[in-house]
Short mmCIF file of C-alpha atoms in Angstrom, two decimals:
data_model
loop_
_atom_site.label_atom_id
_atom_site.label_comp_id
_atom_site.label_asym_id
_atom_site.label_seq_id
_atom_site.Cartn_x
_atom_site.Cartn_y
_atom_site.Cartn_z
CA MET A 103 -0.19 31.47 -44.60
CA SER A 104 -0.16 35.00 -43.27
CA ILE A 105 3.08 36.11 -41.71
CA ASP A 106 0.95 37.65 -38.94
CA ASN A 107 0.37 34.12 -37.69
CA ASP A 108 4.06 33.29 -37.59
CA VAL A 109 6.47 33.72 -34.72
CA VAL A 110 9.86 35.07 -35.68
CA ARG A 111 12.75 33.14 -34.15
CA GLY A 112 16.26 34.06 -35.25
CA GLY A 113 15.11 35.19 -38.68
CA LEU A 114 13.00 32.06 -39.18
CA HIS A 115 9.21 32.18 -39.36
CA VAL A 116 7.68 29.49 -37.15
CA SER A 117 3.99 29.08 -37.82
CA ASP A 118 1.41 29.01 -35.04
CA GLU A 119 0.24 25.67 -36.45
CA LEU A 120 3.70 24.16 -36.04
CA LEU A 121 4.02 25.51 -32.51
CA GLY A 122 0.54 24.24 -31.68
CA THR A 123 1.61 20.79 -32.81
CA ILE A 124 5.11 20.58 -31.31
CA LEU A 125 5.07 22.73 -28.17
CA PRO A 126 2.59 20.60 -26.14
CA ILE A 127 4.87 17.60 -26.72
CA VAL A 128 7.93 19.54 -25.59
CA VAL A 129 5.99 20.83 -22.58
CA TYR A 130 4.98 17.26 -21.68
CA TRP A 131 8.54 16.00 -21.40
CA VAL A 132 9.95 19.14 -19.79
CA TYR A 133 7.23 19.33 -17.12
CA SER A 134 7.21 15.61 -16.39
CA GLY A 135 11.01 15.72 -16.28
CA LEU A 136 10.81 18.29 -13.50
CA TYR A 137 8.61 15.92 -11.53
CA CYS A 138 11.09 13.11 -12.10
CA LEU A 139 13.68 15.27 -10.36
CA LEU A 140 11.25 15.67 -7.44
CA GLY A 141 10.23 12.00 -7.37
CA GLY A 142 12.40 11.16 -4.38
CA MET A 143 10.49 13.53 -2.09
CA GLU A 144 8.97 10.81 0.09
CA ASN A 145 7.31 13.33 2.39
CA TYR A 146 5.09 14.54 -0.46
CA ARG A 147 4.37 11.29 -2.30
CA LEU A 148 0.86 9.82 -2.47
CA HIS A 149 2.45 6.36 -2.65
CA THR A 150 5.84 5.14 -1.56
CA LYS A 151 8.61 4.57 -4.09
CA LYS A 152 8.41 0.88 -3.14
CA ASP A 153 4.73 0.80 -4.12
CA GLU A 154 5.53 2.48 -7.43
CA ASP A 155 8.16 -0.16 -8.21
CA GLU A 156 6.14 -3.17 -7.04
CA LYS A 157 2.51 -2.41 -7.88
CA ASN A 158 2.85 -1.04 -11.40
CA LEU A 159 2.44 -3.66 -14.11
CA VAL A 160 4.46 -2.01 -16.86
CA THR A 161 8.09 -0.94 -17.12
CA LYS A 162 9.04 2.69 -17.52
CA LYS A 163 10.69 1.86 -20.85
CA GLU A 164 7.37 0.55 -22.16
CA VAL A 165 5.62 3.66 -20.82
CA VAL A 166 7.99 5.98 -22.69
CA LYS A 167 7.48 4.02 -25.92
CA GLY A 168 3.70 4.12 -25.50
CA VAL A 169 3.65 7.86 -24.86
CA LEU A 170 5.89 8.59 -27.84
CA LEU A 171 3.59 6.54 -30.09
CA GLN A 172 0.57 8.52 -28.92
CA GLN A 173 2.40 11.79 -29.51
CA VAL A 174 3.25 10.76 -33.07
CA VAL A 175 -0.43 10.08 -33.76
CA GLN A 176 -1.33 13.34 -32.01
CA SER A 177 1.08 15.28 -34.23
CA VAL A 178 -0.28 13.75 -37.42
CA VAL A 179 -3.89 14.53 -36.48
CA ALA A 180 -2.98 18.10 -35.44
CA THR A 181 -1.16 18.69 -38.72
CA VAL A 182 -4.14 17.44 -40.74
CA LEU A 183 -6.58 19.44 -38.59
CA PHE A 184 -4.70 22.71 -39.06
CA ALA A 185 -4.36 22.04 -42.80
CA VAL A 186 -8.06 21.32 -43.23
CA THR A 187 -9.35 24.22 -41.13
CA GLY A 188 -6.86 26.69 -42.62
CA ASN A 189 -6.67 30.25 -41.34
CA ASP A 190 -8.94 32.88 -42.82
CA GLY A 191 -7.53 35.80 -40.84
CA ASP A 192 -10.65 36.18 -38.67
CA SER A 193 -9.35 33.32 -36.53
CA ASP A 194 -6.15 35.18 -35.75
CA GLY A 195 -5.88 35.66 -31.98
CA ASN A 196 -4.89 39.30 -32.60
CA GLN A 197 -8.36 40.00 -34.04
CA HIS A 198 -10.14 39.12 -30.82
CA GLY A 199 -10.48 40.85 -27.50
CA PHE A 200 -9.39 39.32 -24.23
CA LEU A 201 -12.93 38.35 -23.20
CA VAL A 202 -13.49 36.50 -26.47
CA LEU A 203 -10.28 34.56 -25.92
CA VAL A 204 -11.30 33.67 -22.36
CA ARG A 205 -14.68 32.48 -23.62
CA GLN A 206 -13.05 30.31 -26.26
CA LEU A 207 -10.66 28.74 -23.77
CA PHE A 208 -13.46 28.06 -21.29
CA VAL A 209 -15.66 26.51 -23.99
CA ALA A 210 -12.73 24.33 -25.06
CA MET A 211 -12.22 23.19 -21.46
CA VAL A 212 -15.90 22.26 -21.11
CA ILE A 213 -15.95 20.39 -24.42
CA LEU A 214 -12.78 18.45 -23.62
CA ASP A 215 -14.04 17.61 -20.12
CA THR A 216 -17.41 16.46 -21.44
CA TRP A 217 -15.92 14.30 -24.18
CA GLN A 218 -13.36 12.69 -21.91
CA TYR A 219 -15.81 12.03 -19.07
CA PHE A 220 -18.29 10.08 -21.17
CA MET A 221 -15.68 8.25 -23.26
CA HIS A 222 -13.65 7.42 -20.16
CA ARG A 223 -16.66 6.19 -18.24
CA TYR A 224 -17.86 4.08 -21.17
CA MET A 225 -14.45 2.41 -21.42
CA HIS A 226 -14.90 1.29 -17.82
CA GLN A 227 -18.48 0.12 -18.30
CA ASN A 228 -17.83 -1.81 -21.52
CA LYS A 229 -15.96 -4.94 -20.45
CA PHE A 230 -14.47 -5.54 -23.89
CA LEU A 231 -13.12 -2.00 -24.20
CA TYR A 232 -11.77 -2.06 -20.67
CA LYS A 233 -10.05 -5.42 -21.05
CA HIS A 234 -8.51 -4.78 -24.44
CA ILE A 235 -7.96 -1.01 -24.43
CA HIS A 236 -8.39 1.05 -21.25
CA SER A 237 -6.80 -1.46 -18.86
CA GLN A 238 -3.45 -0.55 -20.41
CA HIS A 239 -3.56 2.85 -18.71
CA HIS A 240 -4.49 1.22 -15.39
CA ARG A 241 -1.36 -0.87 -15.43
CA LEU A 242 -0.05 2.23 -13.67
CA VAL A 243 -1.65 1.56 -10.31
CA VAL A 244 0.71 4.16 -8.86
CA PRO A 245 0.70 7.02 -11.40
CA TYR A 246 3.75 9.12 -12.16
CA ALA A 247 4.20 12.22 -14.30
CA PHE A 248 5.55 10.92 -17.62
CA GLY A 249 3.00 8.09 -17.59
CA ALA A 250 0.12 10.56 -17.93
CA LEU A 251 -0.39 9.76 -21.62
CA TYR A 252 0.42 6.06 -21.40
CA ASN A 253 -2.62 4.60 -23.13
CA HIS A 254 -3.58 2.06 -25.74
CA PRO A 255 -3.07 3.85 -29.10
CA LEU A 256 -6.80 3.66 -29.87
CA GLU A 257 -7.67 5.19 -26.50
CA GLY A 258 -5.12 7.95 -27.03
CA LEU A 259 -6.73 8.70 -30.39
CA LEU A 260 -10.33 8.62 -29.08
CA LEU A 261 -9.97 10.35 -25.71
CA ASP A 262 -7.13 12.79 -26.09
CA THR A 263 -6.56 13.50 -29.77
CA ILE A 264 -10.15 13.55 -31.02
CA GLY A 265 -11.30 15.23 -27.82
CA GLY A 266 -8.72 17.95 -28.34
CA ALA A 267 -9.72 18.34 -31.98
CA LEU A 268 -13.38 18.81 -31.02
CA ALA A 269 -12.42 21.38 -28.38
CA PHE A 270 -10.40 23.28 -30.98
CA LEU A 271 -13.12 23.21 -33.64
CA PHE A 272 -16.18 24.03 -31.56
CA SER A 273 -14.54 26.69 -29.41
CA GLY A 274 -13.52 28.65 -32.51
CA MET A 275 -10.05 29.33 -31.15
CA SER A 276 -7.21 30.31 -33.44
CA PRO A 277 -4.05 28.25 -33.94
CA ARG A 278 -2.24 30.74 -31.74
CA ALA A 279 -4.76 30.33 -28.93
CA SER A 280 -4.47 26.56 -29.31
CA ILE A 281 -0.77 26.78 -28.43
CA PHE A 282 -1.69 28.02 -24.97
CA PHE A 283 -4.73 25.79 -24.53
CA PHE A 284 -3.06 22.50 -25.44
CA SER A 285 0.11 23.36 -23.55
CA PHE A 286 -1.96 24.16 -20.46
CA ALA A 287 -4.05 20.99 -20.85
CA THR A 288 -0.84 18.99 -21.16
CA ILE A 289 0.63 20.51 -18.00
CA LYS A 290 -2.64 19.86 -16.14
CA THR A 291 -2.75 16.22 -17.27
CA VAL A 292 0.85 15.61 -16.24
CA ASP A 293 0.21 17.26 -12.88
CA ASP A 294 -2.82 15.04 -12.25
CA HIS A 295 -0.61 11.97 -12.64
CA CYS A 296 2.48 13.26 -10.85
CA GLY A 297 1.92 11.19 -7.70
CA LEU A 298 2.92 14.08 -5.45
CA TRP A 299 1.03 16.49 -3.21
CA LEU A 300 3.21 19.58 -3.06
CA PRO A 301 2.41 22.53 -0.80
CA GLY A 302 1.54 25.65 -2.75
CA ASN A 303 0.77 23.78 -5.99
CA LEU A 304 -1.73 26.07 -7.73
CA PHE A 305 -3.38 23.16 -9.53
CA HIS A 306 -4.27 21.64 -6.16
CA ILE A 307 -5.59 24.96 -4.90
CA VAL A 308 -7.62 26.00 -7.96
CA PHE A 309 -8.86 22.62 -9.24
CA LYS A 310 -10.74 19.94 -7.31
CA ASN A 311 -9.62 17.63 -10.10
CA ASN A 312 -5.99 17.11 -9.09
CA SER A 313 -3.38 14.44 -8.37
CA ALA A 314 -5.13 13.11 -5.25
CA TYR A 315 -8.55 13.11 -6.95
CA HIS A 316 -7.24 11.13 -9.91
CA ASP A 317 -5.18 8.83 -7.71
CA ILE A 318 -8.44 7.58 -6.19
CA HIS A 319 -9.59 6.51 -9.66
CA HIS A 320 -6.40 4.52 -10.26
CA GLN A 321 -7.04 2.36 -7.19
CA LEU A 322 -9.24 -0.74 -7.44
CA TYR A 323 -11.92 0.64 -5.12
CA GLY A 324 -12.08 3.89 -7.13
CA SER A 325 -12.38 2.45 -10.63
CA LYS A 326 -16.11 3.28 -10.75
CA TYR A 327 -15.57 6.86 -9.59
CA ASN A 328 -13.76 10.08 -10.48
CA PHE A 329 -13.89 9.70 -14.25
CA SER A 330 -13.65 13.45 -14.84
CA GLN A 331 -10.51 14.78 -16.50
CA PRO A 332 -8.59 16.97 -16.96
CA PHE A 333 -10.10 20.15 -15.51
CA PHE A 334 -13.33 19.99 -13.53
CA VAL A 335 -15.29 17.46 -11.45
CA THR A 336 -18.68 18.66 -12.69
CA TRP A 337 -19.83 15.55 -14.51
CA ASP A 338 -18.82 13.29 -11.62
CA ARG A 339 -20.92 15.39 -9.25
CA ILE A 340 -23.93 15.57 -11.58
CA LEU A 341 -23.97 11.86 -12.44
CA GLY A 342 -23.12 10.42 -9.03
CA THR A 343 -19.61 9.17 -9.74
CA TYR A 344 -17.84 11.64 -7.45
CA MET A 345 -15.87 9.95 -4.66
CA PRO A 346 -14.94 12.34 -1.85
CA TYR A 347 -11.65 11.73 -0.09
CA ALA A 348 -9.49 12.98 2.75
CA LEU A 349 -5.78 13.60 2.42
CA VAL A 350 -4.07 12.10 5.45
CA GLU A 351 -0.41 11.89 6.41
CA ARG A 352 1.18 8.45 6.50
CA PRO A 353 3.14 7.62 9.65
CA GLU A 354 6.20 6.76 7.59
CA GLY A 355 5.96 10.02 5.65
CA GLY A 356 4.02 11.25 2.66
CA TYR A 357 0.27 11.35 2.11
CA GLU A 358 -2.60 9.02 1.31
CA ALA A 359 -5.74 10.00 -0.55
CA ARG A 360 -8.21 8.10 1.60
CA PRO A 361 -11.73 7.75 0.15
CA ASP A 362 -14.95 8.25 2.04
CA LYS A 363 -15.69 4.95 3.83
CA ASP A 364 -19.23 4.64 2.45
CA CYS A 365 -17.98 4.94 -1.11
CA LYS A 366 -15.10 2.55 -0.54
CA ASP A 367 -17.40 -0.10 0.85
CA ASP A 368 -19.90 0.39 -2.00
#
């Protein structure tokens, strides 16, 4: 491996491939940990703490175990992927201009969104897959940050890990670029499940696909809508599965993502 693709840390050479494998996992727990510290902010919650404790069908200990299992599988696949694709020098992020990098990242976002939309939607439409696989994620009726990747292991492999691998391969990004892409995708996914609506949150400002949008999907009336994740809402809009909503303040404090009445009664 070329030393040009290594990051020097205290005299040690840390490869881009290793960082691309490990850093998104570190980012997941650090970023979700920050939200845990903010979890008591009742005035910004989309559900009350009581609802979180009573409506969810899985313990937080089980959630942590499930996420760690998915991250082990994710690490193994990433290691194999980097080993198989190798690095021929032309894929080094330093060889490309800024516009090429932006194009690669955008292509990766579109590929990941497309893969996850259709796989996610199919897991809802196929009763067997929903009952035995995808329903595990929906045990979190009230989502919270570190439960973002709580899935059945097979779903984690199909939706997240394989989807990420396809985004990496077809976008043509380098291992170094993948560090930023997968770390950003991880932060976005955690944010979408954080259960909070914080003023000034750039994800809420820039992306229509955000914590309130995804919260609709986690409710019973929204299970046939808002499949898009983690970046855009394009496929939901094109294919008629977009559920509009209004964010209203609850009298007791906090917010509620309230769906359009016509969609809710559908």
